[in-house]
Coordinates of C-alpha atoms in Angstrom, one line a residue:
Chain A
X1 CA 0.2 14.6 -15.5
X2 CA 0.6 16.1 -12.0
X3 CA -1.2 14.6 -9.1
X4 CA -1.7 17.9 -7.4
X5 CA -1.4 21.4 -8.9
X6 CA -2.4 24.6 -7.3
X7 CA -2.3 28.2 -8.7
X8 CA -2.4 31.1 -6.3
X9 CA -4.5 29.1 -3.9
X10 CA -5.5 31.3 -0.9
X11 CA -7.6 31.1 2.2
X12 CA -8.4 34.0 4.4
X13 CA -10.6 34.3 7.5
X14 CA -11.5 37.9 7.7
X15 CA -8.3 39.8 7.5
X16 CA -6.2 36.8 8.6
X17 CA -4.6 35.3 5.5
X18 CA -3.9 31.6 6.4
X19 CA -2.8 30.5 3.0
X20 CA -1.4 33.1 0.7
X21 CA -1.3 32.5 -3.0
X22 CA 0.2 29.0 -3.0
X23 CA 1.6 27.6 -6.2
X24 CA 2.5 24.0 -5.8
X25 CA 3.0 21.0 -8.1
X26 CA 3.2 17.4 -6.9
X27 CA 4.1 14.8 -9.5
X28 CA 2.5 11.4 -9.7
X29 CA 4.3 8.7 -7.7
X30 CA 5.9 11.1 -5.3
X31 CA 5.9 10.9 -1.5
X32 CA 5.5 14.6 -0.9
X33 CA 6.2 15.8 2.6
X34 CA 4.7 19.0 3.9
X35 CA 6.3 20.6 6.9
X36 CA 5.5 23.7 8.9
X37 CA 5.0 24.9 12.4
X38 CA 1.6 24.9 14.1
X39 CA -0.5 27.5 12.4
X40 CA 1.6 27.7 9.3
X41 CA -1.4 26.7 7.2
X42 CA -0.6 23.1 6.3
X43 CA -3.9 21.6 7.4
X44 CA -5.9 24.5 5.9
X45 CA -4.0 23.8 2.6
X46 CA -4.8 20.1 2.7
X47 CA -8.4 20.8 3.7
X48 CA -8.9 23.0 0.7
X49 CA -7.5 20.3 -1.7
X50 CA -9.7 17.7 -0.2
X51 CA -12.9 19.7 -0.2
X52 CA -13.3 20.1 3.5
X53 CA -13.1 23.8 3.2
X54 CA -13.4 26.0 0.1
X55 CA -10.6 28.3 -1.0
X56 CA -11.0 32.1 -0.9
X57 CA -9.3 32.4 -4.3
X58 CA -7.1 30.5 -6.7
X59 CA -7.5 27.2 -8.5
X60 CA -6.3 23.7 -8.0
X61 CA -6.5 20.4 -9.8
X62 CA -6.2 16.8 -8.6
X63 CA -5.1 14.0 -10.9
X64 CA -5.2 16.4 -13.8
X65 CA -8.8 17.5 -13.2
X66 CA -9.6 21.2 -12.4
X67 CA -12.0 22.0 -9.6
X68 CA -12.4 18.3 -8.7
X69 CA -15.8 17.1 -7.8
X70 CA -17.0 13.9 -6.0
X71 CA -16.1 11.7 -9.0
X72 CA -12.4 12.6 -8.7
X73 CA -12.5 12.3 -5.0
X74 CA -13.4 8.7 -5.4
X75 CA -9.8 8.3 -6.7
X76 CA -8.4 10.1 -3.8
X77 CA -8.0 8.9 -0.2
X78 CA -7.9 11.3 2.7
X79 CA -6.9 11.0 6.3
X80 CA -7.9 14.3 7.9
X81 CA -5.8 15.8 10.7
X82 CA -8.3 14.8 13.4
X83 CA -9.9 11.4 13.0
X84 CA -13.1 10.8 14.8
X85 CA -15.2 7.7 14.1
X86 CA -18.7 6.5 14.8
X87 CA -18.2 5.1 18.3
X88 CA -20.8 2.4 18.0
X89 CA -19.5 1.0 14.8
X90 CA -16.7 -1.6 14.4
X91 CA -13.6 -1.0 12.3
X92 CA -14.9 -3.4 9.7
X93 CA -18.2 -1.5 9.5
X94 CA -16.3 1.7 8.9
X95 CA -14.3 0.3 6.1
X96 CA -17.3 -1.2 4.4
X97 CA -19.3 2.0 4.7
X98 CA -16.4 4.3 3.5
X99 CA -15.6 2.0 0.6
X100 CA -19.2 1.9 -0.5
X101 CA -19.3 5.7 -0.3
X102 CA -16.3 5.8 -2.6
X103 CA -18.1 3.5 -5.0
X104 CA -15.9 0.5 -4.6
X105 CA -17.7 -1.7 -2.0
X106 CA -14.7 -3.5 -0.6
X107 CA -15.1 -7.2 0.0
X108 CA -14.6 -8.7 3.5
X109 CA -11.2 -10.0 2.4
X110 CA -10.1 -6.6 1.1
X111 CA -11.1 -5.0 4.5
X112 CA -9.2 -7.6 6.4
X113 CA -6.1 -7.1 4.1
X114 CA -6.2 -3.4 4.8
X115 CA -6.7 -3.9 8.5
X116 CA -3.7 -6.3 8.5
X117 CA -1.6 -3.7 6.7
X118 CA -2.2 -1.2 9.6
X119 CA -1.9 -3.9 12.3
X120 CA -5.6 -3.7 13.3
X121 CA -6.6 -7.2 12.1
X122 CA -7.3 -8.4 15.6
X123 CA -9.4 -5.3 16.3
X124 CA -11.6 -5.4 13.2
X125 CA -14.8 -6.4 15.1
X126 CA -14.2 -4.0 18.0
X127 CA -16.3 -0.8 18.4
X128 CA -14.2 2.2 17.6
X129 CA -15.5 4.0 20.7
X130 CA -13.0 1.7 22.6
X131 CA -10.1 2.5 20.3
X132 CA -7.0 4.3 21.6
X133 CA -5.7 7.4 19.8
X134 CA -3.0 5.4 18.0
X135 CA -5.6 2.8 16.8
X136 CA -7.8 5.6 15.5
X137 CA -4.9 7.0 13.6
X138 CA -4.3 3.5 12.0
X139 CA -8.0 3.2 11.1
X140 CA -7.8 6.7 9.7
X141 CA -5.1 5.5 7.3
X142 CA -7.0 2.3 6.6
X143 CA -10.1 4.1 5.5
X144 CA -8.0 6.4 3.3
X145 CA -6.7 3.5 1.3
X146 CA -9.6 1.0 1.4
X147 CA -10.8 2.1 -2.1
X148 CA -7.4 1.8 -3.7
X149 CA -7.0 5.5 -4.4
X150 CA -4.4 6.9 -6.8
X151 CA -3.6 9.9 -4.5
X152 CA -3.5 9.7 -0.7
X153 CA -3.5 12.7 1.6
X154 CA -2.2 11.9 5.1
X155 CA -2.3 14.6 7.7
X156 CA 0.2 13.7 10.4
X157 CA -0.2 10.0 9.9
X158 CA 2.1 8.8 12.7
X159 CA 1.6 11.5 15.4
X160 CA 0.7 9.8 18.7
X161 CA 1.8 6.4 17.5
X162 CA 4.4 4.2 19.2
X163 CA 7.8 3.8 17.4
X164 CA 6.9 0.2 16.2
X165 CA 3.6 1.3 14.7
X166 CA 5.2 4.4 13.1
X167 CA 7.8 2.1 11.3
X168 CA 5.0 -0.1 10.1
X169 CA 3.2 3.0 8.6
X170 CA 6.4 4.2 7.0
X171 CA 6.7 0.8 5.3
X172 CA 3.1 0.9 4.2
X173 CA 3.6 4.4 2.7
X174 CA 6.6 3.1 0.7
X175 CA 4.6 0.1 -0.5
X176 CA 1.8 2.5 -1.7
X177 CA 4.4 4.5 -3.6
X178 CA 5.8 1.3 -5.2
X179 CA 2.2 0.5 -6.3
X180 CA 2.3 3.9 -8.2
X181 CA 0.3 5.9 -5.8
X182 CA 1.1 9.5 -4.9
X183 CA 1.3 10.3 -1.2
X184 CA 0.9 13.9 0.1
X185 CA 1.7 13.9 3.8
X186 CA 2.2 16.4 6.6
X187 CA 4.2 15.7 9.6
X188 CA 5.9 17.3 12.6
X189 CA 8.4 14.4 12.7
X190 CA 11.3 15.7 10.7
X191 CA 13.2 12.4 10.8
X192 CA 10.1 10.7 9.3
X193 CA 9.9 13.2 6.5
X194 CA 13.6 13.1 5.8
X195 CA 13.5 9.3 5.7
X196 CA 10.5 8.6 3.5
X197 CA 9.7 11.6 1.4
X198 CA 11.0 12.1 -2.1
X199 CA 10.3 15.8 -2.0
X200 CA 9.6 18.2 0.8
X201 CA 8.0 21.7 1.1
X202 CA 8.4 23.9 4.2
X203 CA 5.5 26.2 4.7
X204 CA 5.9 29.4 6.7
X205 CA 3.2 32.1 7.3
X206 CA 0.9 30.8 4.6
X207 CA 3.5 30.5 1.8
X208 CA 6.0 27.9 0.7
X209 CA 9.3 28.9 2.1
X210 CA 11.5 26.1 0.7
X211 CA 10.8 23.2 -1.6
X212 CA 12.8 20.5 -3.2
X213 CA 14.4 17.1 -2.6
X214 CA 16.4 16.7 0.6
X215 CA 19.6 17.3 -1.5
X216 CA 18.1 20.4 -3.1
X217 CA 17.0 21.7 0.3
X218 CA 20.4 21.2 1.7
X219 CA 22.0 23.1 -1.2
X220 CA 19.4 25.8 -1.0
X221 CA 19.6 26.2 2.7
X222 CA 23.2 26.4 3.2
X223 CA 25.8 25.8 0.5
X224 CA 28.1 24.7 3.3
X225 CA 29.1 21.6 5.1
X226 CA 30.9 21.2 8.4
X227 CA 34.2 19.3 8.3
X228 CA 35.7 18.0 11.5
X229 CA 39.3 16.8 11.3
X230 CA 41.5 15.0 13.7
X231 CA 45.1 15.3 12.8
X232 CA 48.6 15.1 14.2
X233 CA 50.2 18.3 15.6
X234 CA 51.2 20.8 13.0
X235 CA 54.9 21.9 13.2
X236 CA 55.1 25.4 14.7
X237 CA 56.7 26.9 11.6
X238 CA 53.9 25.6 9.4
X239 CA 51.0 26.7 11.6
X240 CA 50.6 30.2 10.2
X241 CA 50.7 29.0 6.6
X242 CA 48.1 26.3 7.3
X243 CA 45.8 28.7 9.2
X244 CA 46.0 31.2 6.4
X245 CA 45.1 28.5 3.9
X246 CA 42.2 27.3 6.0
X247 CA 40.8 30.8 6.4
X248 CA 40.8 31.2 2.7
X249 CA 39.1 27.9 2.2
X250 CA 36.1 28.5 4.4
X251 CA 34.9 29.6 7.8
X252 CA 37.3 28.4 10.5
X253 CA 35.3 27.5 13.6
X254 CA 37.9 25.8 15.7
X255 CA 41.6 25.2 15.1
X256 CA 43.5 23.6 17.9
X257 CA 46.7 21.6 18.0
X258 CA 45.2 18.3 16.8
X259 CA 41.6 19.2 15.9
X260 CA 40.1 21.5 13.3
X261 CA 36.4 22.4 12.6
X262 CA 35.7 24.3 9.4
X263 CA 32.7 25.0 7.2
X264 CA 33.3 24.8 3.5
X265 CA 31.1 25.4 0.5
X266 CA 32.4 22.8 -1.9
X267 CA 33.0 19.1 -1.4
X268 CA 36.2 19.3 -3.5
X269 CA 37.7 21.5 -0.8
X270 CA 38.0 18.4 1.5
X271 CA 40.6 16.8 -0.7
X272 CA 42.5 20.1 -1.0
X273 CA 42.4 20.5 2.7
X274 CA 43.9 17.0 3.3
X275 CA 46.6 17.9 0.9
X276 CA 47.3 21.2 2.7
X277 CA 47.7 19.4 6.0
X278 CA 50.1 16.9 4.4
X279 CA 52.1 19.7 2.8
X280 CA 52.3 21.3 6.3
X281 CA 53.7 18.1 7.7
X282 CA 50.6 17.0 9.6
X283 CA 48.8 13.7 9.1
X284 CA 45.0 13.7 8.8
X285 CA 43.7 10.9 11.1
X286 CA 40.0 11.2 10.7
X287 CA 37.5 13.4 8.7
X288 CA 33.8 13.8 9.6
X289 CA 31.6 15.7 7.2
X290 CA 28.2 16.9 8.5
X291 CA 25.6 18.1 6.1
X292 CA 22.7 20.3 7.3
X293 CA 19.8 18.2 8.7
X294 CA 16.2 18.8 7.9
X295 CA 15.9 20.1 11.5
X296 CA 18.4 22.8 10.8
X297 CA 16.8 23.7 7.5
X298 CA 13.4 23.7 9.2
X299 CA 14.5 25.9 12.0
X300 CA 16.3 28.3 9.8
X301 CA 14.4 31.6 9.6
Chain B
X1 CA -26.4 9.5 -2.0
X2 CA -28.1 6.1 -1.6
X3 CA -25.3 4.8 0.6
X4 CA -25.9 7.7 3.0
X5 CA -29.6 7.3 2.7
X6 CA -29.4 3.6 3.6
X7 CA -27.1 4.3 6.6
X8 CA -29.4 7.1 7.9
X9 CA -32.4 4.8 7.5
X10 CA -30.9 1.9 9.3
X11 CA -29.4 4.1 12.1
X12 CA -32.8 5.6 12.8
X13 CA -34.2 2.1 13.5
X14 CA -31.4 1.4 15.9
X15 CA -32.0 4.0 18.6
X16 CA -34.2 3.5 21.7
X17 CA -35.9 6.8 21.0
X18 CA -37.1 5.6 17.6
X19 CA -38.4 2.3 19.0
X20 CA -40.5 4.3 21.5
X21 CA -41.8 6.6 18.8
X22 CA -42.7 3.7 16.5
X23 CA -44.4 2.0 19.5
X24 CA -46.5 5.1 20.2
X25 CA -47.4 5.5 16.5
X26 CA -48.5 1.9 16.2
X27 CA -50.4 1.9 19.5
X28 CA -52.3 5.1 18.6
X29 CA -53.1 3.8 15.1
X30 CA -54.2 0.4 16.4
X31 CA -56.4 1.6 19.3
X32 CA -57.8 4.6 17.5
X33 CA -58.8 2.4 14.6
X34 CA -60.1 -0.3 16.9
X35 CA -62.3 2.0 18.9
X36 CA -63.2 4.4 16.1
X37 CA -66.7 2.9 15.9
X38 CA -67.3 3.9 19.6
X39 CA -66.2 7.5 18.7
X40 CA -68.3 7.5 15.6
X41 CA -71.4 6.5 17.5
X42 CA -71.0 9.3 20.0
X43 CA -70.6 12.2 17.5
X44 CA -72.6 13.2 14.5
X45 CA -70.4 12.8 11.5
X46 CA -70.7 13.5 7.8
X47 CA -70.4 10.5 5.4
X48 CA -66.8 11.6 4.5
X49 CA -65.8 12.1 8.2
X50 CA -67.3 8.7 9.1
X51 CA -65.2 7.1 6.3
X52 CA -62.0 8.8 7.6
X53 CA -62.7 8.1 11.3
X54 CA -60.2 5.2 11.4
X55 CA -57.2 7.3 10.5
X56 CA -58.1 10.3 12.7
X57 CA -56.0 9.0 15.6
X58 CA -52.9 8.6 13.5
X59 CA -53.4 11.9 11.7
X60 CA -53.9 13.7 15.0
X61 CA -50.7 12.3 16.4
X62 CA -48.7 13.3 13.3
X63 CA -50.3 16.8 13.3
X64 CA -49.7 17.5 17.0
X65 CA -46.6 15.5 17.8
X66 CA -45.1 14.7 14.4
X67 CA -42.7 17.6 14.4
X68 CA -41.6 16.7 17.9
X69 CA -41.0 13.1 16.8
X70 CA -39.1 14.0 13.7
X71 CA -37.0 16.6 15.6
X72 CA -36.4 14.1 18.4
X73 CA -34.8 11.7 16.0
X74 CA -33.2 13.9 13.4
X75 CA -32.5 17.3 14.9
X76 CA -28.8 16.7 14.7
X77 CA -28.6 14.8 11.4
X78 CA -26.0 17.2 9.9
X79 CA -24.6 19.2 12.8
X80 CA -23.7 16.1 14.9
X81 CA -21.4 14.9 12.1
X82 CA -19.9 18.3 11.7
X83 CA -19.5 18.8 15.4
X84 CA -17.8 15.4 15.9
X85 CA -15.8 15.8 12.6
X86 CA -17.1 12.5 11.1
X87 CA -18.4 14.8 8.3
X88 CA -14.8 15.1 7.1
X89 CA -14.9 11.5 6.0
X90 CA -18.2 12.1 4.1
X91 CA -17.3 15.4 2.3
X92 CA -14.0 13.9 1.0
X93 CA -16.0 11.2 -0.7
X94 CA -19.4 12.5 -1.7
X95 CA -20.7 15.9 -2.8
X96 CA -22.4 18.0 -0.1
X97 CA -25.7 17.8 -2.0
X98 CA -25.5 14.0 -2.1
X99 CA -24.9 14.0 1.7
X100 CA -27.7 16.4 2.5
X101 CA -30.3 14.8 0.2
X102 CA -29.1 11.3 1.1
X103 CA -29.8 12.0 4.8
X104 CA -33.1 13.7 4.0
X105 CA -34.1 10.6 2.0
X106 CA -33.1 8.3 4.7
X107 CA -35.3 10.2 7.2
X108 CA -38.1 10.3 4.8
X109 CA -38.0 6.6 4.0
X110 CA -37.9 5.8 7.7
X111 CA -41.1 7.7 8.3
X112 CA -42.6 6.4 5.1
X113 CA -42.2 2.8 6.4
X114 CA -43.5 3.7 9.9
X115 CA -46.6 5.5 8.6
X116 CA -47.2 2.9 5.9
X117 CA -47.2 0.1 8.5
X118 CA -49.5 2.2 10.7
X119 CA -51.9 2.7 7.8
X120 CA -51.8 -1.1 7.2
X121 CA -52.6 -1.7 10.8
X122 CA -55.6 0.7 10.4
X123 CA -56.7 -1.0 7.3
X124 CA -57.2 -4.2 9.3
X125 CA -60.2 -2.5 10.9
X126 CA -61.3 -0.1 8.1
X127 CA -60.9 -2.7 5.4
X128 CA -59.3 -0.1 3.1
X129 CA -56.1 1.8 2.6
X130 CA -56.8 5.5 2.3
X131 CA -54.2 6.6 -0.1
X132 CA -55.3 10.3 0.0
X133 CA -54.9 10.7 3.7
X134 CA -51.7 8.7 3.6
X135 CA -50.4 11.1 1.0
X136 CA -51.4 14.1 3.1
X137 CA -49.7 12.5 6.1
X138 CA -46.5 11.9 4.1
X139 CA -46.5 15.5 2.8
X140 CA -46.7 16.7 6.4
X141 CA -43.8 14.4 7.4
X142 CA -41.8 15.5 4.3
X143 CA -42.2 19.1 5.5
X144 CA -41.1 18.2 9.1
X145 CA -38.1 16.2 7.9
X146 CA -37.0 19.1 5.6
X147 CA -37.3 21.6 8.5
X148 CA -35.2 19.3 10.7
X149 CA -32.5 19.1 8.1
X150 CA -32.6 22.8 7.5
X151 CA -32.2 23.6 11.2
X152 CA -29.5 21.1 11.5
X153 CA -27.5 22.9 8.8
X154 CA -28.2 26.4 10.1
X155 CA -27.4 25.7 13.7
X156 CA -24.0 24.2 14.3
X157 CA -24.4 22.8 17.9
X158 CA -26.5 19.7 18.3
X159 CA -27.5 20.8 21.8
X160 CA -29.1 24.0 20.4
X161 CA -31.1 22.1 17.7
X162 CA -32.4 19.7 20.3
X163 CA -33.6 22.6 22.4
X164 CA -35.0 24.5 19.5
X165 CA -36.5 21.3 18.1
X166 CA -38.4 20.6 21.2
X167 CA -39.7 24.2 21.4
X168 CA -40.7 24.2 17.7
X169 CA -42.2 20.8 18.0
X170 CA -44.6 22.0 20.6
X171 CA -45.1 25.5 19.2
X172 CA -45.6 24.8 15.6
X173 CA -48.9 22.9 15.8
X174 CA -50.3 25.6 18.1
X175 CA -49.0 28.3 15.8
X176 CA -50.3 26.5 12.8
X177 CA -53.9 26.3 14.1
X178 CA -53.7 29.9 15.4
X179 CA -52.6 31.1 12.0
X180 CA -55.3 29.2 10.2
X181 CA -58.2 30.3 12.4
X182 CA -57.1 33.8 13.5
X183 CA -58.6 36.7 11.6
X184 CA -55.6 38.8 12.8
X185 CA -53.6 39.9 9.7
X186 CA -50.3 39.9 11.7
X187 CA -50.7 36.2 12.4
X188 CA -52.8 35.0 9.5
X189 CA -50.1 35.3 6.8
X190 CA -48.0 32.7 8.6
X191 CA -50.5 30.0 7.5
X192 CA -49.0 30.0 4.1
X193 CA -45.7 28.7 5.5
X194 CA -47.1 26.2 7.9
X195 CA -48.6 22.9 6.5
X196 CA -51.9 22.9 8.5
X197 CA -53.6 25.4 6.2
X198 CA -53.0 23.1 3.2
X199 CA -54.3 20.0 5.0
X200 CA -57.7 21.6 5.8
X201 CA -59.0 21.0 2.3
X202 CA -60.0 17.8 0.7
X203 CA -58.2 18.5 -2.5
X204 CA -54.6 18.4 -3.7
X205 CA -53.5 21.7 -2.2
X206 CA -51.4 19.5 0.2
X207 CA -48.9 19.3 -2.7
X208 CA -47.9 22.9 -1.7
X209 CA -46.4 21.4 1.4
X210 CA -44.1 19.4 -0.7
X211 CA -43.1 22.6 -2.5
X212 CA -42.4 24.2 0.8
X213 CA -40.2 21.2 1.8
X214 CA -38.4 21.5 -1.5
X215 CA -37.6 25.2 -0.9
X216 CA -36.3 24.4 2.6
X217 CA -34.0 21.6 1.2
X218 CA -32.7 24.0 -1.5
X219 CA -32.0 26.6 1.2
X220 CA -30.2 23.9 3.3
X221 CA -28.2 22.8 0.3
X222 CA -27.1 26.4 -0.5
X223 CA -25.9 26.9 3.1
X224 CA -24.3 23.5 3.5
X225 CA -22.2 24.0 0.3
X226 CA -20.5 27.0 1.9
X227 CA -20.2 25.4 5.3
X228 CA -16.7 24.3 6.6
X229 CA -16.5 20.8 8.0

C-alpha cells in the first residue's frame, strides 16, 4: 500500500496553473523530500493533500484511501508551512486540544514526551504568544505527531531553527521512520534533504522535474563524475599519447604537468585512467572523485 | 464536532466582553422581574400579558440588543481562525462541517446557559419557569447565532464582520419592527426573513425561525466547504 498516491492532481487559480497534473507515489515508511524554488507549487501540492485547499482536478489517496475524509486525516499529521497558534494558550493546551480533535486524547505524560522530543519540555506551560519563531516551528512538529499518525506532512520543518535544533529534528524524523511512519517533507535546505530523505522529488513550474533516490538523481542528472588527479610529471614523449587517451575517455577540463581534472561517465574508467598514467611513466599520487551534489542537481535547469 | 463545540463554549466565557454581556443580561432579568409588579400596576394588561410581565425585560433586551450581543462575541468565529491561519490545524483534523456546526453549537450552548440562568433568576420572582417564552427566546438566539456564523464565513476579514455586525445589530431590530408593521409592500416582504414577525404570535410559528437558522447554516456550510484556509 502506498502512503500517498496522486493522479493528474492539478490546481489552478484562474489561468495560472500552480500544480499541473502531478502523478506521484510515496511508499510507506519513506522519508520523502520535496524540493522546489519559491512558487514552484510545493506548498499548494501539500495543502491539497492535507485538505487545506481543494484540487481543481485529479484524484489522490492517502494511506490507500481515495478522496480521504476526516477519518483518514486522524491517521495523518500535518505541520502546515506557516504555523500560528492560539496566543493565549500554553503549548500543553494546544497538544491536548489537537490530540482530542484527532480522536486520541493524549495523556499528560504523552504530551510531555512529545514536548521533550522537540526540546520544548521546559516551555510546556508557557503561552505560545511568547514563543519565538523556532519554538513555534517545534510546536508545529509536536502537534503533528501528538496523535501518533502513520503519515506525517512537514512543510519546511527546520526553517528558521538554529543548527542544534535542526539536528534534533532530523534525529526525530529518523526515529519516526524507524517506528514505521511515512514522512513527506518539503525543505529549502538541500543538505538536510540529502542527509535524511530516502527519496527526493524536485518540482519545477507545477510539475515534477526529477524524482528518485539520491543515487538515481545523480545518475539521472549527469551520468558523469569529476575526477581530480595529482600525479608526477609525465615524460615529454608520452604527453601526446596520454592526452589523446584522456580526451577519448571523457571531457578533459584541466591537464597540467602534475594535475589533471576530467569528467567521466563510468566509474570503471578511473582504474583505466590510473593504468594509462602508469603506462605513460607517471605515478598517480592522489585521486579525488566528486559526484554531483543535490545543489547542482537542483540548480540544473 | 463536540471538541470544537466545547472549546468554543469555554472560550466564550473567558472574554471580558462576554462577562459584561452576561452581567447586563442577569441585571436586566433580575431588576425587570423584581420591579415587574410596579410596571404591571401602572399599565392595563390582559391576563396573559400580566402573566408574562416578569420576562418582558429579558425578552426586550434579547429582541433589541441580542443581535448586537451575539455579533459582539462571535462575529469572527470562523474568519478569525482563517485570517490567523489557526484554521489550518482544524481542517487537517476535522471535516469543515464538523468545525462549522461545532462552533455554532458552542455559541448556541453558551447562550442557552446564559438565558436559562436568566429565566431561573426571573422564576425566583414569578414562581414559574415559562418554557414557551424561553423557547421563543432561544429560537431568536439560534437565528442570531446562525447569522453571525454565516457572515463570518462569507466575509474573510474579522474587522469587516465587526463593523457589519455592529451595524446589523442596531439595524436589524429596527428593520424587523418596520417590516412587521409597515403596510408598504417594498418593505413588508422582509418580515418573512426576520424573526420578529414569528414572535408576535402566541403559537408555535416561532419554529419557522429555527428553519431560517437552519437554512443559514446550510448556506454557510456550502460556502465554507469551498473556502481555502
